Amino acid sequence: LAKTTQPISMDSYEGQEVNITCSHNNIATNDYITWYQQFPSQGPRFIIQGYKTKVTNEVASLFIPADRKSSTLSLPRVSLSDTAVYYCLVAHGAGGFKTIFGAGTRLFVKA
Amino acid sequence: DVKVTQSSRYLVKRTGEKVFLECVQDMDHENMFWYRQDPGLGLRLIYFSYDVKMKEKGDIPEGYSVSREKKERFSLILESASTNQTSMYLCASILAGEDSNEQYFGPGTRLTVT
């Protein structure tokens, strides 16, 4: 099962673009890459998912290079409310069986 | 609006007690998961279930068991609670067979074993 490596923490300022990179060297052919956001005292919340190239939704963009050994979550123009822990995980195809959450990246957005 | 609920937000139990944590989802999802979350360790999968009465061990099943008698309900059981099981427990569910890995999480149960 592919494990992920992310920075432990990052700081940013309001209005900046934030890029969080995740390494997943052992990703399997049928693994998807998924990112979650977690606020204190809440369960994680799905942000975005991709398999290859670029995916964009109303919240974030996900960049995946051709070798798929890493991915980058991009948050445009962050605000104070984006302060949270962000998890990158890889999962076997649909259904998310035996997903592996890493320790996550704690993003702190300052005014 | 999709919903995953957990029976308690906070729970305090004594060492050796049998503890039941219950999770209910109203989305008719086949797959359900139990995780525990500890500082610096992220979420670790304890057990998952892909159908009624079906279960699979996750990464840290020792000291835990599960029960899935109905599709909407997935219970985590600590047969004899120990202090090292003090943690945040999170339940999640997901629809099987879809392309998305979007798990829906409950609010969590913070269990303290004294």
GROMACS .gro file of C-alpha atoms in nm:
model
  225
    1LEU     CA    1   0.000   0.000   0.000
    2ALA     CA    2   0.133   0.336  -0.098
    3LYS     CA    3   0.227   0.566   0.188
    4THR     CA    4   0.246   0.941   0.163
    5THR     CA    5   0.489   1.204   0.286
    6GLN     CA    6   0.391   1.566   0.343
    7PRO     CA    7   0.546   1.863   0.521
    8ILE     CA    8   0.444   1.873   0.885
    9SER     CA    9   0.345   2.237   0.881
   10MET     CA   10   0.327   2.547   0.663
   11ASP     CA   11   0.259   2.912   0.729
   12SER     CA   12   0.099   3.157   0.490
   13TYR     CA   13  -0.069   3.496   0.479
   14GLU     CA   14  -0.418   3.585   0.376
   15GLY     CA   15  -0.459   3.632   0.002
   16GLN     CA   16  -0.159   3.417  -0.092
   17GLU     CA   17  -0.166   3.100  -0.297
   18VAL     CA   18  -0.060   2.795  -0.098
   19ASN     CA   19   0.088   2.482  -0.252
   20ILE     CA   20   0.120   2.165  -0.046
   21THR     CA   21   0.317   1.884  -0.201
   22CYS     CA   22   0.272   1.518  -0.119
   23SER     CA   23   0.511   1.238  -0.209
   24HIS     CA   24   0.376   0.890  -0.288
   25ASN     CA   25   0.659   0.700  -0.453
   26ASN     CA   26   0.493   0.359  -0.436
   27ILE     CA   27   0.161   0.457  -0.587
   28ALA     CA   28  -0.008   0.172  -0.771
   29THR     CA   29  -0.163   0.185  -1.115
   30ASN     CA   30  -0.520   0.187  -0.987
   31ASP     CA   31  -0.463   0.429  -0.696
   32TYR     CA   32  -0.639   0.763  -0.686
   33ILE     CA   33  -0.496   1.064  -0.501
   34THR     CA   34  -0.733   1.234  -0.263
   35TRP     CA   35  -0.701   1.536  -0.035
   36TYR     CA   36  -0.897   1.610   0.279
   37GLN     CA   37  -0.923   1.910   0.509
   38GLN     CA   38  -0.977   1.886   0.884
   39PHE     CA   39  -1.069   2.157   1.130
   40PRO     CA   40  -1.025   2.107   1.506
   41SER     CA   41  -1.291   1.887   1.667
   42GLN     CA   42  -1.436   1.787   1.331
   43GLY     CA   43  -1.401   1.491   1.100
   44PRO     CA   44  -1.202   1.535   0.777
   45ARG     CA   45  -1.380   1.675   0.476
   46PHE     CA   46  -1.312   1.578   0.115
   47ILE     CA   47  -1.155   1.851  -0.096
   48ILE     CA   48  -1.046   1.705  -0.427
   49GLN     CA   49  -0.942   1.387  -0.603
   50GLY     CA   50  -0.742   1.308  -0.913
   51TYR     CA   51  -0.572   1.033  -1.107
   52LYS     CA   52  -0.340   1.223  -1.338
   53THR     CA   53  -0.270   1.571  -1.483
   54LYS     CA   54  -0.474   1.853  -1.333
   55VAL     CA   55  -0.807   1.867  -1.158
   56THR     CA   56  -0.980   2.186  -1.046
   57ASN     CA   57  -1.294   2.250  -0.848
   58GLU     CA   58  -1.440   2.550  -0.668
   59VAL     CA   59  -1.212   2.499  -0.369
   60ALA     CA   60  -0.872   2.388  -0.498
   61SER     CA   61  -0.658   2.254  -0.780
   62LEU     CA   62  -0.466   1.931  -0.782
   63PHE     CA   63  -0.156   1.888  -0.997
   64ILE     CA   64  -0.027   1.537  -1.068
   65PRO     CA   65   0.286   1.485  -1.283
   66ALA     CA   66   0.308   1.208  -1.539
   67ASP     CA   67   0.494   0.967  -1.309
   68ARG     CA   68   0.229   1.018  -1.037
   69LYS     CA   69   0.490   0.986  -0.762
   70SER     CA   70   0.387   1.319  -0.614
   71SER     CA   71   0.097   1.560  -0.619
   72THR     CA   72   0.044   1.924  -0.526
   73LEU     CA   73  -0.266   2.071  -0.370
   74SER     CA   74  -0.305   2.437  -0.461
   75LEU     CA   75  -0.529   2.666  -0.257
   76PRO     CA   76  -0.583   3.002  -0.429
   77ARG     CA   77  -0.595   3.317  -0.217
   78VAL     CA   78  -0.622   3.157   0.126
   79SER     CA   79  -0.813   3.316   0.412
   80LEU     CA   80  -0.791   3.274   0.788
   81SER     CA   81  -1.063   3.010   0.769
   82ASP     CA   82  -0.835   2.787   0.561
   83THR     CA   83  -0.624   2.724   0.871
   84ALA     CA   84  -0.658   2.348   0.908
   85VAL     CA   85  -0.479   2.017   0.865
   86TYR     CA   86  -0.460   1.887   0.508
   87TYR     CA   87  -0.425   1.518   0.438
   88CYS     CA   88  -0.303   1.358   0.121
   89LEU     CA   89  -0.388   0.996   0.071
   90VAL     CA   90  -0.381   0.733  -0.198
   91ALA     CA   91  -0.648   0.470  -0.230
   92HIS     CA   92  -0.713   0.173  -0.450
   93GLY     CA   93  -0.962   0.284  -0.710
   94ALA     CA   94  -1.321   0.344  -0.618
   95GLY     CA   95  -1.455   0.267  -0.275
   96GLY     CA   96  -1.145   0.376  -0.085
   97PHE     CA   97  -1.061   0.040   0.065
   98LYS     CA   98  -0.773   0.047   0.307
   99THR     CA   99  -0.695   0.411   0.255
  100ILE     CA  100  -0.387   0.540   0.432
  101PHE     CA  101  -0.390   0.881   0.591
  102GLY     CA  102  -0.053   1.029   0.673
  103ALA     CA  103   0.013   1.274   0.954
  104GLY     CA  104  -0.110   1.563   0.741
  105THR     CA  105   0.016   1.918   0.690
  106ARG     CA  106  -0.089   2.179   0.941
  107LEU     CA  107  -0.150   2.503   0.750
  108PHE     CA  108  -0.161   2.822   0.951
  109VAL     CA  109  -0.288   3.131   0.772
  110LYS     CA  110  -0.195   3.462   0.926
  111ALA     CA  111  -0.359   3.800   0.882
  112ASP     CA  112  -2.761   1.663   0.311
  113VAL     CA  113  -2.552   1.354   0.378
  114LYS     CA  114  -2.497   1.263   0.736
  115VAL     CA  115  -2.278   1.040   0.950
  116THR     CA  116  -2.355   1.049   1.319
  117GLN     CA  117  -2.167   0.903   1.613
  118SER     CA  118  -2.331   0.807   1.939
  119SER     CA  119  -2.122   1.030   2.165
  120ARG     CA  120  -1.892   1.328   2.124
  121TYR     CA  121  -1.714   1.264   2.454
  122LEU     CA  122  -1.685   0.946   2.656
  123VAL     CA  123  -1.499   0.860   2.975
  124LYS     CA  124  -1.454   0.495   3.067
  125ARG     CA  125  -1.253   0.298   3.319
  126THR     CA  126  -0.981   0.048   3.239
  127GLY     CA  127  -1.130  -0.295   3.174
  128GLU     CA  128  -1.476  -0.173   3.078
  129LYS     CA  129  -1.643  -0.286   2.758
  130VAL     CA  130  -1.703   0.013   2.534
  131PHE     CA  131  -1.936   0.047   2.238
  132LEU     CA  132  -1.899   0.326   1.985
  133GLU     CA  133  -2.178   0.349   1.734
  134CYS     CA  134  -2.191   0.508   1.393
  135VAL     CA  135  -2.495   0.558   1.174
  136GLN     CA  136  -2.507   0.686   0.815
  137ASP     CA  137  -2.815   0.782   0.621
  138MET     CA  138  -2.671   0.762   0.270
  139ASP     CA  139  -2.721   0.391   0.201
  140HIS     CA  140  -2.343   0.348   0.169
  141GLU     CA  141  -2.198   0.000   0.149
  142ASN     CA  142  -1.855   0.079   0.288
  143MET     CA  143  -1.794   0.200   0.640
  144PHE     CA  144  -1.472   0.265   0.830
  145TRP     CA  145  -1.345   0.319   1.183
  146TYR     CA  146  -1.031   0.524   1.239
  147ARG     CA  147  -0.850   0.650   1.542
  148GLN     CA  148  -0.667   0.978   1.541
  149ASP     CA  149  -0.376   1.063   1.768
  150PRO     CA  150  -0.154   1.372   1.770
  151GLY     CA  151   0.124   1.346   1.514
  152LEU     CA  152   0.000   1.015   1.376
  153GLY     CA  153  -0.287   1.125   1.154
  154LEU     CA  154  -0.574   0.885   1.104
  155ARG     CA  155  -0.513   0.513   1.134
  156LEU     CA  156  -0.760   0.260   1.004
  157ILE     CA  157  -0.888   0.013   1.263
  158TYR     CA  158  -1.150  -0.183   1.068
  159PHE     CA  159  -1.367  -0.143   0.764
  160SER     CA  160  -1.680  -0.313   0.638
  161TYR     CA  161  -1.794  -0.348   0.279
  162ASP     CA  162  -2.131  -0.507   0.348
  163VAL     CA  163  -2.359  -0.621   0.626
  164LYS     CA  164  -2.182  -0.876   0.845
  165MET     CA  165  -1.861  -0.834   0.642
  166LYS     CA  166  -1.549  -0.682   0.793
  167GLU     CA  167  -1.180  -0.647   0.723
  168LYS     CA  168  -0.895  -0.556   0.953
  169GLY     CA  169  -0.723  -0.228   0.899
  170ASP     CA  170  -0.378  -0.131   1.016
  171ILE     CA  171  -0.436  -0.140   1.392
  172PRO     CA  172  -0.716  -0.386   1.477
  173GLU     CA  173  -0.561  -0.521   1.798
  174GLY     CA  174  -0.784  -0.463   2.098
  175TYR     CA  175  -1.088  -0.382   1.885
  176SER     CA  176  -1.375  -0.564   1.722
  177VAL     CA  177  -1.661  -0.444   1.505
  178SER     CA  178  -2.019  -0.531   1.425
  179ARG     CA  179  -2.229  -0.453   1.120
  180GLU     CA  180  -2.575  -0.604   1.156
  181LYS     CA  181  -2.750  -0.340   0.949
  182LYS     CA  182  -2.625  -0.149   0.648
  183GLU     CA  183  -2.656   0.191   0.812
  184ARG     CA  184  -2.488   0.104   1.141
  185PHE     CA  185  -2.127   0.016   1.216
  186SER     CA  186  -2.019  -0.039   1.575
  187LEU     CA  187  -1.670  -0.038   1.720
  188ILE     CA  188  -1.620  -0.245   2.035
  189LEU     CA  189  -1.342  -0.225   2.289
  190GLU     CA  190  -1.374  -0.554   2.475
  191SER     CA  191  -1.160  -0.440   2.767
  192ALA     CA  192  -1.064  -0.077   2.745
  193SER     CA  193  -0.708   0.021   2.821
  194THR     CA  194  -0.547   0.361   2.872
  195ASN     CA  195  -0.361   0.336   2.541
  196GLN     CA  196  -0.698   0.337   2.367
  197THR     CA  197  -0.758   0.693   2.479
  198SER     CA  198  -0.802   0.868   2.145
  199MET     CA  199  -1.033   1.039   1.899
  200TYR     CA  200  -1.240   0.784   1.707
  201LEU     CA  201  -1.377   0.872   1.367
  202CYS     CA  202  -1.631   0.684   1.161
  203ALA     CA  203  -1.668   0.728   0.787
  204SER     CA  204  -1.871   0.588   0.501
  205ILE     CA  205  -1.846   0.582   0.124
  206LEU     CA  206  -2.053   0.458  -0.164
  207ALA     CA  207  -1.897   0.152  -0.323
  208GLY     CA  208  -1.848   0.129  -0.697
  209GLU     CA  209  -1.815   0.500  -0.760
  210ASP     CA  210  -1.509   0.669  -0.904
  211SER     CA  211  -1.485   0.899  -0.606
  212ASN     CA  212  -1.297   0.822  -0.287
  213GLU     CA  213  -1.500   1.081  -0.101
  214GLN     CA  214  -1.546   0.944   0.245
  215TYR     CA  215  -1.802   1.115   0.466
  216PHE     CA  216  -1.687   1.147   0.824
  217GLY     CA  217  -1.876   1.175   1.148
  218PRO     CA  218  -1.786   1.440   1.408
  219GLY     CA  219  -1.575   1.199   1.612
  220THR     CA  220  -1.590   1.055   1.962
  221ARG     CA  221  -1.319   1.158   2.204
  222LEU     CA  222  -1.270   0.861   2.433
  223THR     CA  223  -1.076   0.886   2.757
  224VAL     CA  224  -0.990   0.566   2.943
  225THR     CA  225  -0.882   0.620   3.303
   0.00000   0.00000   0.00000
